[in-house]
Amino acid sequence: MATPDRPAAPDRPAAPPRPRSSLRQRILLGLFGYTALLSIAVVVQGFVVNEHAEHLVWTSLMNTEMDYFVERSRSDPDYRWSDTQALSLYDSATRPPPRELAALAPGVHDEVVVAGVEYVTLVRDIDGRRLTLALDIDDMEHREFDLALTIAGSAVTTLLLLGVVIGWGVRRLVRPLTNMAQRIGGLRPDRSGQRVDVPESASSELVVIADAVNDYLQRNDRFVERERAFIDSASHELRTPISVIAGAAEIALEQNELPAGARHQINRIRRTSRDVEQLISLLLVLAKDPKRLSANSDRVALDHLLPEIVEDHRHLTRDKDLTLAVAPLPPCEILAPLPIVQAAIGNLLRNAIENSDRGEIAIRLHPDATVTIDDPGHGMTPEEISAIYARVARGGREGGGIGLDLISRLCEHLGWSLRFDKAERGTRTTLVLKAPE
């Protein structure tokens, strides 16, 4: 699996996805905002209407009192106005008003403050003199303020109660959609025969979504079955001619009089046929259901198998200044298909050899069935090598051939873990051959 001489610069890490709010939260915020705006609009409208009605009342009351005084004064020259506790009359000819009232223009004036007391006043010019009628409304204004606080408190309380009721209602309405989203999120790509069920009380929109998802699942199941059937059939058909080629090569190599040049070419045929057999084995594993693989698994002693794989690939280092170093191997045994373990480790080791020029490739086995391969690389930066391996591990095929793509799919198929990390000078490949508990 060749790697480009000079790869492109590593991709910048993608920004973490922004957390998305749920539909329930969006509906709640929208309804709560609408209710708050409506409450504010009602309060403001009530305030404006109250002020307008209050002004009409004061105008009518003050004009009535002033008209009564004027008519009575004209009909009875000896009539004199008597102030009450709340209502006072000022005549510019006989009783000048306070400075705050004297500056007012003719008309009705509300919330005029005199000596810390609020008044509503009516100013009118009659027969060359100015009459000012003042009504003490200080106590009424205090009561109006208390009433406004009561109304505001009741509006806030109503808003909170509406928020609770709206939250309960939205939760009840959105619950079927939330349950369906959880069911869809729980679908597993490695399982067949899955469905998304909806209750009888589900809305027509949910039924449409569920039918569309179920139809997609059925079509996906049929596609997977067709793919497995095709791979299985094609792999079996390929095994026969490959076995014939490999057998013929073995027989030819047993001939003592075979020329050295021909023996070298037949050795290449034998190695290539063995590689193709491994590839066919990988395809056959992908064609099987993961649940059925346990029946065909073997007990594999990795501490004995790993040196054999290394020796089988040592010939690939003849034309390079490379050495294969195997660290001390702890006892380790796993349950897995033997040909697949051989093909997976061999493919990763061959990839490390092909992507290195000189130095040492270190192979290590850990007691938890983890195999690590550290290669020195081509002299590229660790970031560039890591970017290449990361693209291949994500399913890319750029410059990596079919091997790593198949190994990645097999690891996902068997529950193994395959990871590529930058090392001090090259790349570290980590293969965990045990499925997570």
Short mmCIF file of C-alpha atoms in Angstrom, two decimals:
data_model
loop_
_atom_site.label_atom_id
_atom_site.label_comp_id
_atom_site.label_asym_id
_atom_site.label_seq_id
_atom_site.Cartn_x
_atom_site.Cartn_y
_atom_site.Cartn_z
CA MET A 1 0.00 0.00 0.00
CA ALA A 2 1.99 2.96 -1.28
CA THR A 3 1.87 6.35 0.29
CA PRO A 4 2.24 9.59 -1.73
CA ASP A 5 5.78 11.01 -1.74
CA ARG A 6 4.60 14.27 -0.25
CA PRO A 7 1.15 14.27 1.29
CA ALA A 8 -1.02 17.28 1.63
CA ALA A 9 -0.86 19.26 4.84
CA PRO A 10 -2.89 17.69 7.64
CA ASP A 11 -6.44 18.83 7.88
CA ARG A 12 -7.20 21.33 10.59
CA PRO A 13 -9.13 19.78 13.47
CA ALA A 14 -12.81 20.43 13.06
CA ALA A 15 -14.42 22.70 15.60
CA PRO A 16 -16.49 20.82 18.18
CA PRO A 17 -20.16 20.73 17.21
CA ARG A 18 -22.28 23.35 18.89
CA PRO A 19 -24.74 21.79 21.35
CA ARG A 20 -28.22 21.89 19.90
CA SER A 21 -31.28 22.73 21.95
CA SER A 22 -34.20 20.33 21.93
CA LEU A 23 -37.50 21.02 20.19
CA ARG A 24 -39.16 21.11 23.60
CA GLN A 25 -36.81 23.87 24.77
CA ARG A 26 -37.39 25.89 21.61
CA ILE A 27 -41.18 25.63 21.90
CA LEU A 28 -41.02 26.50 25.60
CA LEU A 29 -38.83 29.54 24.97
CA GLY A 30 -41.07 30.68 22.12
CA LEU A 31 -44.31 30.32 24.08
CA PHE A 32 -42.82 31.82 27.23
CA GLY A 33 -41.51 34.79 25.26
CA TYR A 34 -44.89 35.22 23.56
CA THR A 35 -46.68 35.06 26.94
CA ALA A 36 -44.25 37.55 28.49
CA LEU A 37 -44.67 40.00 25.62
CA LEU A 38 -48.45 39.59 25.75
CA SER A 39 -48.46 40.21 29.51
CA ILE A 40 -46.31 43.32 29.12
CA ALA A 41 -48.57 44.57 26.32
CA VAL A 42 -51.69 44.04 28.47
CA VAL A 43 -50.12 45.83 31.45
CA VAL A 44 -48.96 48.76 29.31
CA GLN A 45 -52.35 48.99 27.61
CA GLY A 46 -54.08 48.91 30.99
CA PHE A 47 -51.83 51.70 32.25
CA VAL A 48 -52.50 53.86 29.20
CA VAL A 49 -56.26 53.27 29.37
CA ASN A 50 -56.27 53.97 33.11
CA GLU A 51 -54.41 57.25 32.65
CA HIS A 52 -56.78 58.32 29.88
CA ALA A 53 -59.87 57.40 31.88
CA GLU A 54 -58.44 59.15 34.95
CA HIS A 55 -57.86 62.31 32.91
CA LEU A 56 -61.47 62.24 31.64
CA VAL A 57 -62.79 61.82 35.16
CA TRP A 58 -60.71 64.67 36.55
CA THR A 59 -61.70 66.93 33.64
CA SER A 60 -65.40 66.22 34.11
CA LEU A 61 -65.26 66.60 37.89
CA MET A 62 -63.24 69.82 37.92
CA ASN A 63 -65.30 71.44 35.13
CA THR A 64 -68.50 70.62 36.99
CA GLU A 65 -67.23 72.22 40.20
CA MET A 66 -65.94 75.27 38.34
CA ASP A 67 -69.18 75.73 36.36
CA TYR A 68 -71.20 75.49 39.57
CA PHE A 69 -69.06 78.18 41.24
CA VAL A 70 -69.22 80.53 38.25
CA GLU A 71 -73.03 80.23 37.86
CA ARG A 72 -73.60 80.62 41.59
CA SER A 73 -71.32 83.68 41.72
CA ARG A 74 -73.15 85.36 38.86
CA SER A 75 -76.58 84.69 40.33
CA ASP A 76 -75.58 85.64 43.90
CA PRO A 77 -72.95 88.41 44.20
CA ASP A 78 -72.64 87.71 47.94
CA TYR A 79 -71.76 84.00 47.42
CA ARG A 80 -68.38 82.99 48.78
CA TRP A 81 -66.55 79.70 48.11
CA SER A 82 -65.68 77.53 51.10
CA ASP A 83 -62.60 75.28 50.79
CA THR A 84 -62.86 71.67 51.88
CA GLN A 85 -60.10 69.34 53.11
CA ALA A 86 -59.35 68.20 49.56
CA LEU A 87 -60.70 70.96 47.26
CA SER A 88 -59.45 74.57 47.18
CA LEU A 89 -60.30 77.57 44.96
CA TYR A 90 -57.87 80.40 44.25
CA ASP A 91 -58.86 83.80 42.73
CA SER A 92 -56.10 85.95 41.33
CA ALA A 93 -58.04 89.08 42.38
CA THR A 94 -58.64 88.17 46.02
CA ARG A 95 -56.60 85.01 46.81
CA PRO A 96 -53.55 84.40 44.65
CA PRO A 97 -52.61 80.71 44.14
CA PRO A 98 -49.23 79.20 45.19
CA ARG A 99 -46.27 79.80 42.90
CA GLU A 100 -46.45 76.26 41.40
CA LEU A 101 -50.11 76.78 40.43
CA ALA A 102 -49.72 80.37 39.23
CA ALA A 103 -47.37 79.25 36.46
CA LEU A 104 -49.92 76.87 34.91
CA ALA A 105 -51.72 77.66 31.65
CA PRO A 106 -55.52 77.42 31.37
CA GLY A 107 -56.77 73.82 31.31
CA VAL A 108 -56.64 70.65 33.42
CA HIS A 109 -53.27 69.62 34.87
CA ASP A 110 -52.67 66.29 36.59
CA GLU A 111 -50.01 65.34 39.16
CA VAL A 112 -48.96 68.88 40.06
CA VAL A 113 -46.79 68.79 43.20
CA VAL A 114 -47.17 71.60 45.77
CA ALA A 115 -45.25 71.33 49.05
CA GLY A 116 -44.81 67.59 48.55
CA VAL A 117 -48.53 66.98 47.84
CA GLU A 118 -49.97 66.01 44.44
CA TYR A 119 -52.89 67.96 43.03
CA VAL A 120 -55.07 67.95 39.94
CA THR A 121 -55.88 71.53 38.94
CA LEU A 122 -58.24 73.37 36.62
CA VAL A 123 -57.16 76.84 35.48
CA ARG A 124 -59.72 79.13 33.78
CA ASP A 125 -59.77 82.85 32.90
CA ILE A 126 -63.16 84.48 33.62
CA ASP A 127 -64.01 88.21 33.45
CA GLY A 128 -60.42 89.30 33.50
CA ARG A 129 -59.40 87.25 36.46
CA ARG A 130 -57.85 83.75 36.76
CA LEU A 131 -59.56 81.07 38.78
CA THR A 132 -57.60 78.00 39.89
CA LEU A 133 -59.36 74.96 41.34
CA ALA A 134 -57.02 72.42 43.06
CA LEU A 135 -57.98 68.93 44.24
CA ASP A 136 -55.69 66.99 46.61
CA ILE A 137 -55.12 63.52 45.08
CA ASP A 138 -52.02 62.52 47.06
CA ASP A 139 -53.78 59.74 48.92
CA MET A 140 -55.36 58.46 45.69
CA GLU A 141 -51.98 58.37 43.96
CA HIS A 142 -50.51 56.28 46.76
CA ARG A 143 -53.41 53.87 46.49
CA GLU A 144 -52.99 53.81 42.71
CA PHE A 145 -49.30 52.93 43.14
CA ASP A 146 -50.18 50.10 45.53
CA LEU A 147 -52.78 48.89 43.06
CA ALA A 148 -50.21 48.98 40.25
CA LEU A 149 -47.83 46.86 42.34
CA THR A 150 -50.64 44.40 43.00
CA ILE A 151 -51.45 44.19 39.30
CA ALA A 152 -47.76 43.74 38.40
CA GLY A 153 -47.41 41.00 41.03
CA SER A 154 -50.49 39.23 39.77
CA ALA A 155 -49.19 39.51 36.20
CA VAL A 156 -45.84 37.94 37.19
CA THR A 157 -47.63 35.20 39.14
CA THR A 158 -49.91 34.52 36.19
CA LEU A 159 -46.90 34.44 33.88
CA LEU A 160 -45.13 31.88 36.09
CA LEU A 161 -48.24 29.72 36.35
CA LEU A 162 -48.69 29.91 32.60
CA GLY A 163 -45.05 28.91 32.17
CA VAL A 164 -45.57 25.82 34.33
CA VAL A 165 -48.76 24.88 32.48
CA ILE A 166 -47.13 25.50 29.09
CA GLY A 167 -44.09 23.44 30.10
CA TRP A 168 -46.31 20.53 31.15
CA GLY A 169 -48.36 20.78 27.96
CA VAL A 170 -45.34 21.02 25.66
CA ARG A 171 -43.68 18.08 27.40
CA ARG A 172 -46.81 16.02 26.91
CA LEU A 173 -47.08 17.02 23.25
CA VAL A 174 -43.41 16.50 22.41
CA ARG A 175 -42.98 13.24 24.36
CA PRO A 176 -43.97 10.97 21.40
CA LEU A 177 -41.46 12.73 19.16
CA THR A 178 -38.77 12.49 21.87
CA ASN A 179 -39.45 8.77 22.31
CA MET A 180 -39.20 8.24 18.56
CA ALA A 181 -35.92 10.16 18.40
CA GLN A 182 -34.54 7.93 21.18
CA ARG A 183 -35.66 4.81 19.31
CA ILE A 184 -34.02 6.01 16.10
CA GLY A 185 -30.86 6.92 18.04
CA GLY A 186 -30.78 3.40 19.48
CA LEU A 187 -30.72 1.70 16.08
CA ARG A 188 -27.57 -0.34 15.51
CA PRO A 189 -26.07 -0.55 12.02
CA ASP A 190 -24.86 -4.11 12.65
CA ARG A 191 -28.32 -5.48 13.43
CA SER A 192 -30.97 -6.57 10.98
CA GLY A 193 -34.74 -6.68 11.31
CA GLN A 194 -34.96 -3.46 13.32
CA ARG A 195 -38.12 -1.34 13.34
CA VAL A 196 -39.36 1.89 14.85
CA ASP A 197 -42.78 1.35 16.40
CA VAL A 198 -45.25 4.12 17.23
CA PRO A 199 -48.26 3.93 19.57
CA GLU A 200 -51.81 3.95 18.31
CA SER A 201 -52.27 7.50 19.60
CA ALA A 202 -49.37 8.83 17.50
CA SER A 203 -50.05 11.77 15.21
CA SER A 204 -50.09 11.39 11.44
CA GLU A 205 -46.71 13.17 11.15
CA LEU A 206 -45.05 10.63 13.47
CA VAL A 207 -46.56 7.78 11.49
CA VAL A 208 -45.12 9.23 8.26
CA ILE A 209 -41.66 9.55 9.86
CA ALA A 210 -41.80 6.02 11.31
CA ASP A 211 -42.92 4.52 7.99
CA ALA A 212 -40.10 6.30 6.15
CA VAL A 213 -37.47 5.10 8.66
CA ASN A 214 -38.82 1.53 8.62
CA ASP A 215 -38.81 1.48 4.83
CA TYR A 216 -35.20 2.68 4.84
CA LEU A 217 -34.25 -0.01 7.38
CA GLN A 218 -35.84 -2.73 5.24
CA ARG A 219 -34.09 -1.52 2.10
CA ASN A 220 -30.79 -1.32 4.00
CA ASP A 221 -31.24 -4.89 5.28
CA ARG A 222 -31.87 -6.11 1.74
CA PHE A 223 -28.81 -4.23 0.48
CA VAL A 224 -26.60 -5.73 3.21
CA GLU A 225 -27.87 -9.22 2.43
CA ARG A 226 -27.21 -8.74 -1.28
CA GLU A 227 -23.71 -7.44 -0.52
CA ARG A 228 -22.93 -10.37 1.76
CA ALA A 229 -24.31 -12.87 -0.71
CA PHE A 230 -22.28 -11.35 -3.55
CA ILE A 231 -19.04 -11.23 -1.51
CA ASP A 232 -19.57 -14.79 -0.28
CA SER A 233 -20.27 -16.11 -3.77
CA ALA A 234 -17.43 -14.19 -5.42
CA SER A 235 -14.95 -15.19 -2.69
CA HIS A 236 -15.78 -18.87 -3.02
CA GLU A 237 -15.49 -18.68 -6.78
CA LEU A 238 -12.07 -17.05 -6.47
CA ARG A 239 -10.73 -19.57 -3.98
CA THR A 240 -10.61 -22.43 -6.50
CA PRO A 241 -8.33 -20.78 -9.14
CA ILE A 242 -6.13 -19.24 -6.42
CA SER A 243 -5.73 -22.66 -4.77
CA VAL A 244 -4.84 -24.16 -8.15
CA ILE A 245 -2.22 -21.45 -8.73
CA ALA A 246 -0.76 -21.87 -5.23
CA GLY A 247 -0.67 -25.68 -5.58
CA ALA A 248 0.99 -25.50 -8.99
CA ALA A 249 3.60 -23.11 -7.57
CA GLU A 250 4.36 -25.48 -4.68
CA ILE A 251 4.78 -28.41 -7.08
CA ALA A 252 7.01 -26.35 -9.37
CA LEU A 253 9.24 -25.34 -6.48
CA GLU A 254 9.84 -29.02 -5.65
CA GLN A 255 11.64 -29.51 -8.99
CA ASN A 256 15.38 -29.57 -8.30
CA GLU A 257 16.38 -28.72 -11.86
CA LEU A 258 14.35 -25.48 -11.83
CA PRO A 259 16.53 -22.48 -12.85
CA ALA A 260 17.19 -19.82 -10.18
CA GLY A 261 15.41 -17.10 -12.14
CA ALA A 262 12.30 -19.18 -12.61
CA ARG A 263 12.38 -20.25 -8.94
CA HIS A 264 12.43 -16.60 -7.93
CA GLN A 265 9.40 -15.81 -10.08
CA ILE A 266 7.48 -18.84 -8.83
CA ASN A 267 8.23 -17.77 -5.26
CA ARG A 268 6.65 -14.44 -6.11
CA ILE A 269 3.62 -16.26 -7.50
CA ARG A 270 3.33 -18.31 -4.31
CA ARG A 271 3.57 -15.25 -2.05
CA THR A 272 1.10 -13.31 -4.14
CA SER A 273 -1.38 -16.19 -4.17
CA ARG A 274 -1.07 -16.44 -0.39
CA ASP A 275 -1.80 -12.70 -0.10
CA VAL A 276 -4.85 -13.09 -2.35
CA GLU A 277 -6.04 -16.03 -0.21
CA GLN A 278 -5.79 -13.81 2.85
CA LEU A 279 -7.75 -11.10 1.05
CA ILE A 280 -10.45 -13.62 0.15
CA SER A 281 -10.58 -14.73 3.80
CA LEU A 282 -11.13 -11.12 4.83
CA LEU A 283 -13.96 -10.76 2.36
CA LEU A 284 -15.56 -13.97 3.60
CA VAL A 285 -15.49 -12.69 7.18
CA LEU A 286 -17.18 -9.46 6.12
CA ALA A 287 -19.85 -11.50 4.38
CA LYS A 288 -20.78 -13.31 7.61
CA ASP A 289 -22.97 -12.11 10.44
CA PRO A 290 -20.79 -11.13 13.44
CA LYS A 291 -22.91 -13.39 15.68
CA ARG A 292 -21.96 -16.42 13.55
CA LEU A 293 -18.22 -15.71 13.69
CA SER A 294 -17.85 -17.03 17.25
CA ALA A 295 -18.72 -20.53 16.01
CA ASN A 296 -15.75 -20.43 13.58
CA SER A 297 -13.26 -18.90 16.02
CA ASP A 298 -10.07 -20.57 17.25
CA ARG A 299 -7.97 -20.21 20.36
CA VAL A 300 -5.01 -18.23 19.10
CA ALA A 301 -1.80 -17.89 21.14
CA LEU A 302 -0.58 -14.48 20.06
CA ASP A 303 2.82 -14.93 21.73
CA HIS A 304 3.48 -17.85 19.32
CA LEU A 305 1.75 -16.44 16.27
CA LEU A 306 3.38 -12.99 16.27
CA PRO A 307 6.99 -14.22 15.68
CA GLU A 308 5.78 -16.37 12.77
CA ILE A 309 4.10 -13.38 11.13
CA VAL A 310 7.24 -11.29 11.58
CA GLU A 311 9.44 -13.98 10.01
CA ASP A 312 7.03 -14.29 7.06
CA HIS A 313 7.45 -10.58 6.34
CA ARG A 314 11.16 -10.22 7.03
CA HIS A 315 11.99 -10.74 3.34
CA LEU A 316 10.28 -7.41 2.55
CA THR A 317 13.13 -5.57 4.33
CA ARG A 318 15.94 -6.96 2.14
CA ASP A 319 16.15 -3.93 -0.13
CA LYS A 320 15.82 -1.44 2.73
CA ASP A 321 17.94 -0.49 5.70
CA LEU A 322 15.23 -1.81 8.02
CA THR A 323 15.20 -4.24 10.93
CA LEU A 324 12.23 -5.92 12.60
CA ALA A 325 12.54 -6.04 16.40
CA VAL A 326 10.12 -8.09 18.47
CA ALA A 327 9.94 -7.18 22.16
CA PRO A 328 9.65 -9.97 24.77
CA LEU A 329 6.19 -11.48 24.37
CA PRO A 330 3.98 -12.14 27.40
CA PRO A 331 1.62 -15.17 27.25
CA CYS A 332 -1.61 -14.07 25.57
CA GLU A 333 -4.47 -16.08 24.11
CA ILE A 334 -7.61 -14.85 22.33
CA LEU A 335 -10.67 -16.42 20.70
CA ALA A 336 -10.83 -15.31 17.06
CA PRO A 337 -10.61 -16.67 13.48
CA LEU A 338 -6.92 -17.56 12.97
CA PRO A 339 -6.66 -16.52 9.27
CA ILE A 340 -8.17 -13.14 10.10
CA VAL A 341 -5.74 -12.48 12.94
CA GLN A 342 -2.84 -13.42 10.64
CA ALA A 343 -4.13 -11.23 7.84
CA ALA A 344 -4.82 -8.23 10.09
CA ILE A 345 -1.43 -8.19 11.82
CA GLY A 346 0.41 -9.09 8.60
CA ASN A 347 -1.29 -6.32 6.66
CA LEU A 348 -0.42 -3.70 9.28
CA LEU A 349 3.18 -4.93 9.48
CA ARG A 350 3.56 -4.90 5.68
CA ASN A 351 2.10 -1.38 5.59
CA ALA A 352 4.68 -0.24 8.18
CA ILE A 353 7.51 -1.76 6.09
CA GLU A 354 6.31 -0.15 2.86
CA ASN A 355 6.02 3.25 4.54
CA SER A 356 9.53 3.20 6.09
CA ASP A 357 12.98 3.74 4.59
CA ARG A 358 15.51 2.96 7.31
CA GLY A 359 15.64 2.30 11.00
CA GLU A 360 13.85 -0.17 13.25
CA ILE A 361 10.25 -1.34 13.30
CA ALA A 362 9.35 -2.37 16.85
CA ILE A 363 6.58 -4.93 17.39
CA ARG A 364 5.17 -5.34 20.88
CA LEU A 365 2.47 -7.53 22.44
CA HIS A 366 0.69 -6.49 25.62
CA PRO A 367 -1.10 -8.89 28.00
CA ASP A 368 -4.50 -7.40 27.12
CA ALA A 369 -4.17 -8.68 23.50
CA THR A 370 -2.97 -5.32 22.18
CA VAL A 371 -0.40 -5.30 19.36
CA THR A 372 1.60 -2.12 18.69
CA ILE A 373 3.83 -1.50 15.67
CA ASP A 374 6.17 1.52 15.77
CA ASP A 375 7.69 2.42 12.40
CA PRO A 376 10.29 5.16 11.67
CA GLY A 377 8.39 6.49 8.66
CA HIS A 378 9.69 8.15 5.48
CA GLY A 379 11.23 11.11 7.21
CA MET A 380 7.97 13.07 7.03
CA THR A 381 6.71 14.93 10.06
CA PRO A 382 4.63 12.97 12.53
CA GLU A 383 1.69 15.28 11.82
CA GLU A 384 1.77 14.45 8.09
CA ILE A 385 2.00 10.70 8.70
CA SER A 386 -0.73 10.85 11.32
CA ALA A 387 -2.97 12.76 8.91
CA ILE A 388 -2.51 10.04 6.23
CA TYR A 389 -3.28 7.21 8.62
CA ALA A 390 -6.20 9.10 10.13
CA ARG A 391 -7.78 9.58 6.70
CA VAL A 392 -7.36 5.89 5.91
CA ALA A 393 -8.68 4.86 9.33
CA ARG A 394 -11.77 6.99 8.76
CA GLY A 395 -12.50 4.93 5.67
CA GLY A 396 -10.47 6.86 3.10
CA ARG A 397 -8.74 5.08 0.26
CA GLU A 398 -6.30 7.85 -0.71
CA GLY A 399 -3.00 6.16 -1.46
CA GLY A 400 -3.71 3.26 0.90
CA GLY A 401 -5.04 0.52 -1.35
CA ILE A 402 -7.70 -1.91 -0.23
CA GLY A 403 -5.82 -3.44 2.73
CA LEU A 404 -6.23 -0.81 5.42
CA ASP A 405 -9.79 -0.18 4.34
CA LEU A 406 -10.60 -3.87 4.81
CA ILE A 407 -8.75 -4.03 8.13
CA SER A 408 -10.70 -1.02 9.38
CA ARG A 409 -14.00 -2.62 8.38
CA LEU A 410 -12.99 -5.94 9.93
CA CYS A 411 -12.15 -4.27 13.23
CA GLU A 412 -15.56 -2.64 13.26
CA HIS A 413 -17.15 -5.95 12.24
CA LEU A 414 -15.40 -7.99 14.97
CA GLY A 415 -15.47 -5.38 17.71
CA TRP A 416 -11.70 -4.78 17.58
CA SER A 417 -10.05 -1.39 17.90
CA LEU A 418 -7.57 0.06 15.38
CA ARG A 419 -5.82 3.36 16.01
CA PHE A 420 -3.00 5.35 14.38
CA ASP A 421 -0.99 7.87 16.44
CA LYS A 422 2.07 9.96 15.74
CA ALA A 423 5.20 8.64 17.44
CA GLU A 424 8.57 10.25 18.11
CA ARG A 425 9.84 9.73 14.53
CA GLY A 426 7.11 7.88 12.68
CA THR A 427 3.76 6.28 13.40
CA ARG A 428 2.43 3.97 16.07
CA THR A 429 -0.26 1.49 14.99
CA THR A 430 -2.31 0.01 17.82
CA LEU A 431 -4.55 -3.02 17.26
CA VAL A 432 -6.70 -4.23 20.19
CA LEU A 433 -7.83 -7.77 19.40
CA LYS A 434 -10.44 -8.05 22.14
CA ALA A 435 -13.90 -6.59 21.87
CA PRO A 436 -14.72 -4.09 24.64
CA GLU A 437 -16.63 -5.59 27.57
#
